[in-house]
Short mmCIF file of C-alpha atoms and ligand atoms in Angstrom, two decimals:
data_model
loop_
_atom_site.label_atom_id
_atom_site.label_comp_id
_atom_site.label_asym_id
_atom_site.label_seq_id
_atom_site.Cartn_x
_atom_site.Cartn_y
_atom_site.Cartn_z
CA MET A 1 -58.84 -54.42 39.51
CA VAL A 2 -55.27 -53.54 38.70
CA LYS A 3 -54.84 -50.34 36.98
CA SER A 4 -51.79 -50.76 34.86
CA ASN A 5 -49.65 -47.76 34.17
CA ILE A 6 -49.66 -47.19 30.48
CA ASP A 7 -46.54 -45.41 29.18
CA GLU A 8 -48.36 -42.87 26.84
CA CYS A 9 -44.92 -41.64 25.85
CA GLN A 10 -44.49 -44.79 23.72
CA HIS A 11 -47.12 -43.39 21.44
CA PRO A 12 -45.23 -41.34 18.71
CA ASN A 13 -47.66 -38.48 18.68
CA ALA A 14 -48.10 -38.09 22.51
CA CYS A 15 -46.39 -34.78 22.35
CA GLY A 16 -45.85 -32.13 19.64
CA PRO A 17 -42.64 -31.96 17.60
CA HIS A 18 -39.43 -31.05 19.56
CA ALA A 19 -41.34 -31.61 22.86
CA ILE A 20 -40.14 -34.05 25.60
CA CYS A 21 -42.60 -36.59 26.85
CA GLN A 22 -42.55 -37.42 30.63
CA ASN A 23 -44.44 -40.36 31.88
CA VAL A 24 -46.01 -39.98 35.26
CA PRO A 25 -48.17 -42.60 37.20
CA GLY A 26 -51.61 -42.65 35.50
CA ASN A 27 -50.77 -39.73 33.15
CA TYR A 28 -48.02 -38.13 31.21
CA THR A 29 -46.82 -34.61 30.40
CA CYS A 30 -45.05 -32.72 27.61
CA VAL A 31 -42.43 -30.07 28.03
CA CYS A 32 -40.47 -27.95 25.72
CA PRO A 33 -36.75 -28.46 26.08
CA GLU A 34 -34.29 -25.62 26.65
CA GLY A 35 -33.99 -23.44 23.60
CA PHE A 36 -37.64 -23.96 22.56
CA HIS A 37 -40.92 -22.43 23.62
CA GLY A 38 -44.56 -22.78 22.72
CA ASP A 39 -47.28 -25.40 23.50
CA PRO A 40 -45.43 -28.75 23.95
CA PHE A 41 -48.58 -30.76 23.14
CA ARG A 42 -48.96 -28.93 19.73
CA GLY A 43 -45.26 -28.39 19.19
CA CYS A 44 -42.27 -26.48 20.49
CA VAL A 45 -40.76 -23.66 18.42
CA ASP A 46 -37.17 -22.90 18.41
CA VAL A 47 -36.31 -19.62 20.42
CA ASP A 48 -34.36 -17.10 18.39
CA GLU A 49 -31.83 -16.32 21.17
CA CYS A 50 -30.17 -13.77 18.79
CA GLN A 51 -33.16 -11.52 19.39
CA ILE A 52 -32.37 -11.40 23.08
CA GLN A 53 -29.83 -8.66 24.03
CA GLY A 54 -26.62 -10.11 25.41
CA ALA A 55 -27.11 -13.56 23.79
CA CYS A 56 -23.48 -13.40 22.94
CA ALA A 57 -20.49 -11.61 24.48
CA PRO A 58 -19.63 -8.01 23.35
CA GLY A 59 -18.23 -7.73 19.86
CA ALA A 60 -19.42 -11.34 19.08
CA HIS A 61 -21.93 -12.23 16.21
CA CYS A 62 -24.98 -14.44 16.94
CA ARG A 63 -26.27 -17.22 14.65
CA ASN A 64 -29.58 -18.78 15.63
CA VAL A 65 -29.73 -22.57 15.38
CA VAL A 66 -32.59 -25.00 16.29
CA GLY A 67 -32.51 -25.56 19.97
CA GLY A 68 -29.84 -22.88 20.83
CA ARG A 69 -27.55 -20.17 19.39
CA GLU A 70 -24.01 -20.04 18.24
CA CYS A 71 -21.66 -17.10 18.99
CA PHE A 72 -18.64 -16.35 16.90
CA CYS A 73 -15.97 -13.65 16.53
CA PRO A 74 -16.23 -11.84 13.17
CA PRO A 75 -13.22 -12.01 10.87
CA GLY A 76 -10.35 -9.87 12.17
CA PHE A 77 -11.48 -10.30 15.88
CA GLU A 78 -10.48 -12.92 18.39
CA GLY A 79 -11.46 -13.96 21.92
CA ASP A 80 -14.19 -15.98 23.60
CA PRO A 81 -17.48 -15.03 21.92
CA TYR A 82 -19.47 -16.56 24.80
CA THR A 83 -17.78 -15.03 27.73
CA HIS A 84 -15.13 -12.25 27.59
CA GLY A 85 -16.04 -11.09 24.05
CA CYS A 86 -14.15 -10.40 20.82
CA LEU A 87 -11.19 -7.96 20.48
CA ASP A 88 -9.43 -6.75 17.45
CA MET A 89 -6.80 -9.09 16.23
CA ASP A 90 -3.35 -7.46 15.74
CA GLU A 91 -2.44 -9.07 12.56
CA CYS A 92 0.86 -7.17 12.31
CA SER A 93 2.19 -8.70 15.41
CA ARG A 94 1.90 -12.21 14.25
CA GLY A 95 3.70 -13.74 11.31
CA GLN A 96 4.17 -11.42 8.24
CA PRO A 97 0.77 -10.68 6.79
CA CYS A 98 2.37 -8.15 4.40
CA GLY A 99 4.76 -8.64 1.56
CA ARG A 100 8.59 -8.14 1.55
CA ASN A 101 9.68 -4.64 2.60
CA ALA A 102 6.00 -3.62 3.13
CA LEU A 103 4.75 -1.75 6.18
CA CYS A 104 1.83 -3.21 8.21
CA THR A 105 -0.69 -1.16 9.99
CA ASN A 106 -3.12 -2.64 12.40
CA LEU A 107 -6.74 -1.53 12.03
CA GLU A 108 -9.86 -2.30 14.00
CA GLY A 109 -11.06 -5.61 12.48
CA SER A 110 -8.49 -5.66 9.87
CA PHE A 111 -4.93 -4.37 8.88
CA ARG A 112 -3.32 -2.54 6.01
CA CYS A 113 -0.14 -3.14 4.03
CA ALA A 114 1.59 -0.33 2.29
CA CYS A 115 4.94 0.17 0.45
CA PRO A 116 7.17 2.69 2.44
CA PRO A 117 8.32 5.83 0.70
CA GLY A 118 10.84 5.11 -1.93
CA PHE A 119 9.49 1.72 -2.53
CA ILE A 120 6.94 0.60 -5.20
CA GLY A 121 5.03 -2.65 -5.86
CA ASP A 122 2.23 -4.69 -4.55
CA PRO A 123 2.46 -4.34 -0.70
CA MET A 124 0.71 -7.64 -0.31
CA SER A 125 3.61 -9.55 -2.21
CA GLU A 126 6.68 -7.43 -2.45
CA CYS A 127 7.77 -3.68 -2.44
CA THR A 128 10.90 -2.98 -4.37
CA ASP A 129 13.34 0.08 -4.13
CA VAL A 130 12.82 2.73 -6.56
CA ASN A 131 16.07 3.58 -8.34
CA GLU A 132 15.61 7.33 -8.21
CA CYS A 133 18.97 7.81 -10.06
CA ASP A 134 17.31 6.65 -13.30
CA LYS A 135 15.58 10.06 -13.37
CA ASN A 136 18.91 12.05 -12.79
CA PRO A 137 17.57 13.72 -9.63
CA CYS A 138 20.91 15.28 -8.67
CA GLY A 139 22.27 18.73 -9.60
CA GLN A 140 24.95 19.47 -12.22
CA ASN A 141 28.37 17.96 -11.63
CA ALA A 142 27.00 15.63 -8.97
CA SER A 143 26.82 11.84 -9.06
CA CYS A 144 23.84 9.89 -7.84
CA LYS A 145 24.00 6.73 -5.70
CA ASN A 146 20.84 4.65 -5.23
CA THR A 147 20.05 3.49 -1.69
CA PRO A 148 17.15 1.31 -0.23
CA GLY A 149 14.28 3.68 0.01
CA SER A 150 16.14 6.80 -1.25
CA TYR A 151 19.22 8.05 -2.96
CA VAL A 152 22.27 10.10 -2.31
CA CYS A 153 23.77 12.98 -4.37
CA SER A 154 27.45 13.94 -3.96
CA CYS A 155 29.63 16.34 -5.76
CA LYS A 156 32.07 14.97 -8.24
CA GLU A 157 35.72 15.23 -7.25
CA ASP A 158 37.02 18.79 -7.43
CA TYR A 159 33.51 20.15 -7.32
CA THR A 160 31.77 21.80 -4.41
CA GLY A 161 28.33 23.08 -3.43
CA ASP A 162 24.82 21.56 -2.92
CA PRO A 163 24.93 18.27 -4.87
CA TYR A 164 20.99 18.25 -4.93
CA LYS A 165 21.01 21.70 -6.65
CA GLY A 166 24.30 21.85 -8.47
CA CYS A 167 28.09 21.63 -7.87
CA GLU A 168 30.59 24.22 -9.04
CA ASP A 169 34.28 23.63 -9.78
CA ILE A 170 36.65 24.49 -6.98
CA ASN A 171 39.04 27.08 -7.91
CA GLU A 172 42.05 25.57 -6.39
CA CYS A 173 44.25 28.41 -7.23
CA VAL A 174 42.29 30.32 -4.69
CA ALA A 175 41.00 27.55 -2.32
CA LEU A 176 44.43 25.89 -1.79
CA GLU A 177 47.43 27.64 -0.22
CA LYS A 178 50.18 27.80 -2.91
CA PRO A 179 48.98 24.84 -4.93
CA CYS A 180 51.74 25.37 -7.51
CA GLY A 181 54.69 25.73 -5.10
CA SER A 182 57.14 28.61 -5.87
CA HIS A 183 57.41 30.63 -9.16
CA ALA A 184 54.73 28.58 -10.93
CA VAL A 185 51.51 30.09 -12.09
CA CYS A 186 48.24 28.38 -11.09
CA GLN A 187 45.63 27.94 -13.77
CA ASN A 188 42.15 26.83 -12.72
CA ALA A 189 40.44 24.12 -14.72
CA ALA A 190 37.21 22.35 -14.51
CA PRO A 191 37.76 19.88 -12.94
CA GLY A 192 41.17 20.34 -11.30
CA TYR A 193 43.88 22.86 -12.05
CA THR A 194 47.28 23.07 -13.79
CA CYS A 195 50.54 24.69 -12.85
CA LEU A 196 52.59 26.36 -15.52
CA CYS A 197 56.13 27.59 -15.20
CA PRO A 198 56.68 31.04 -16.58
CA GLN A 199 58.97 31.80 -19.49
CA GLY A 200 62.54 31.12 -18.49
CA TYR A 201 61.56 28.61 -15.87
CA GLN A 202 61.30 24.85 -15.92
CA GLY A 203 59.50 22.37 -13.59
CA SER A 204 61.69 21.07 -10.84
CA PRO A 205 60.67 18.16 -10.75
CA THR A 206 57.22 19.26 -11.91
CA PRO A 207 55.59 22.63 -11.79
CA GLN A 208 53.35 21.64 -8.91
CA VAL A 209 56.43 21.36 -6.75
CA ALA A 210 58.56 24.24 -8.04
CA CYS A 211 59.84 26.03 -11.09
CA GLU A 212 63.41 26.85 -11.46
CA GLN A 213 65.21 29.26 -13.74
CA LYS A 214 66.53 27.60 -16.79
CA ASP A 215 70.23 27.13 -17.20
CA ASN A 216 71.08 29.84 -19.75
CA VAL A 217 74.21 27.88 -20.93
CA PHE A 218 72.16 24.81 -21.80
CA VAL A 219 69.75 27.01 -23.65
CA VAL A 220 72.68 28.58 -25.70
CA GLN A 221 74.15 25.02 -26.43
CA ASP A 222 70.75 23.85 -27.47
CA SER A 223 70.20 26.58 -30.04
CA ASN A 224 73.66 25.87 -31.56
CA LEU A 225 72.84 22.33 -32.55
CA1 CA B 301 -32.49 -21.12 18.67
CA1 CA B 302 -6.70 -5.76 13.34
CA1 CA B 303 16.27 3.99 -3.87
#
């Protein structure tokens, strides 16, 4: 009598769901494959590997799937989620994640964009310079010049002082040495100054250079006309 070896594994219900059927001489056996546990004859059940500590590398997230698990780095992190783990991604060091003129700050798991001081707008698209001069931020008698991120005040010509608080007229008659040359009288003005020749004197060639005594003969002739 020849006992033939029947392959019980040909029978579709020889093992439970997910189990592997192994034919052996005169018999067969069922085993649960890796990633499954339970009774292989009744059915293997997926192991939730995510419940096991260290299923994924540090910083990685775990997702249970039938027969295994998937590890992945959460948004803002990068690395190998299965071996070395996930580390913060420095978004600021690659490309330009922020808008024009914006400042990028790397954060753990993310990054931040901000407009620098003196700029306004949406840091994700574009920061534009504030024209501070529109609000007349300078002191009296000072002029304002807008600059990227700031502004500059300067005293108008012939004025002196702190242009951010206010500028005063320079009294050239005191500040300068002999601004009106010889014989002339200096008269301060705001701005500037004038030089006047005293009575009986005339500018030679202008009062700023010198005043000379008038020719008396010429004056007599003039009045005789
Ligand atoms: Ca699983
Ligand atoms: Ca980051
Ligand atoms: Ca500005």
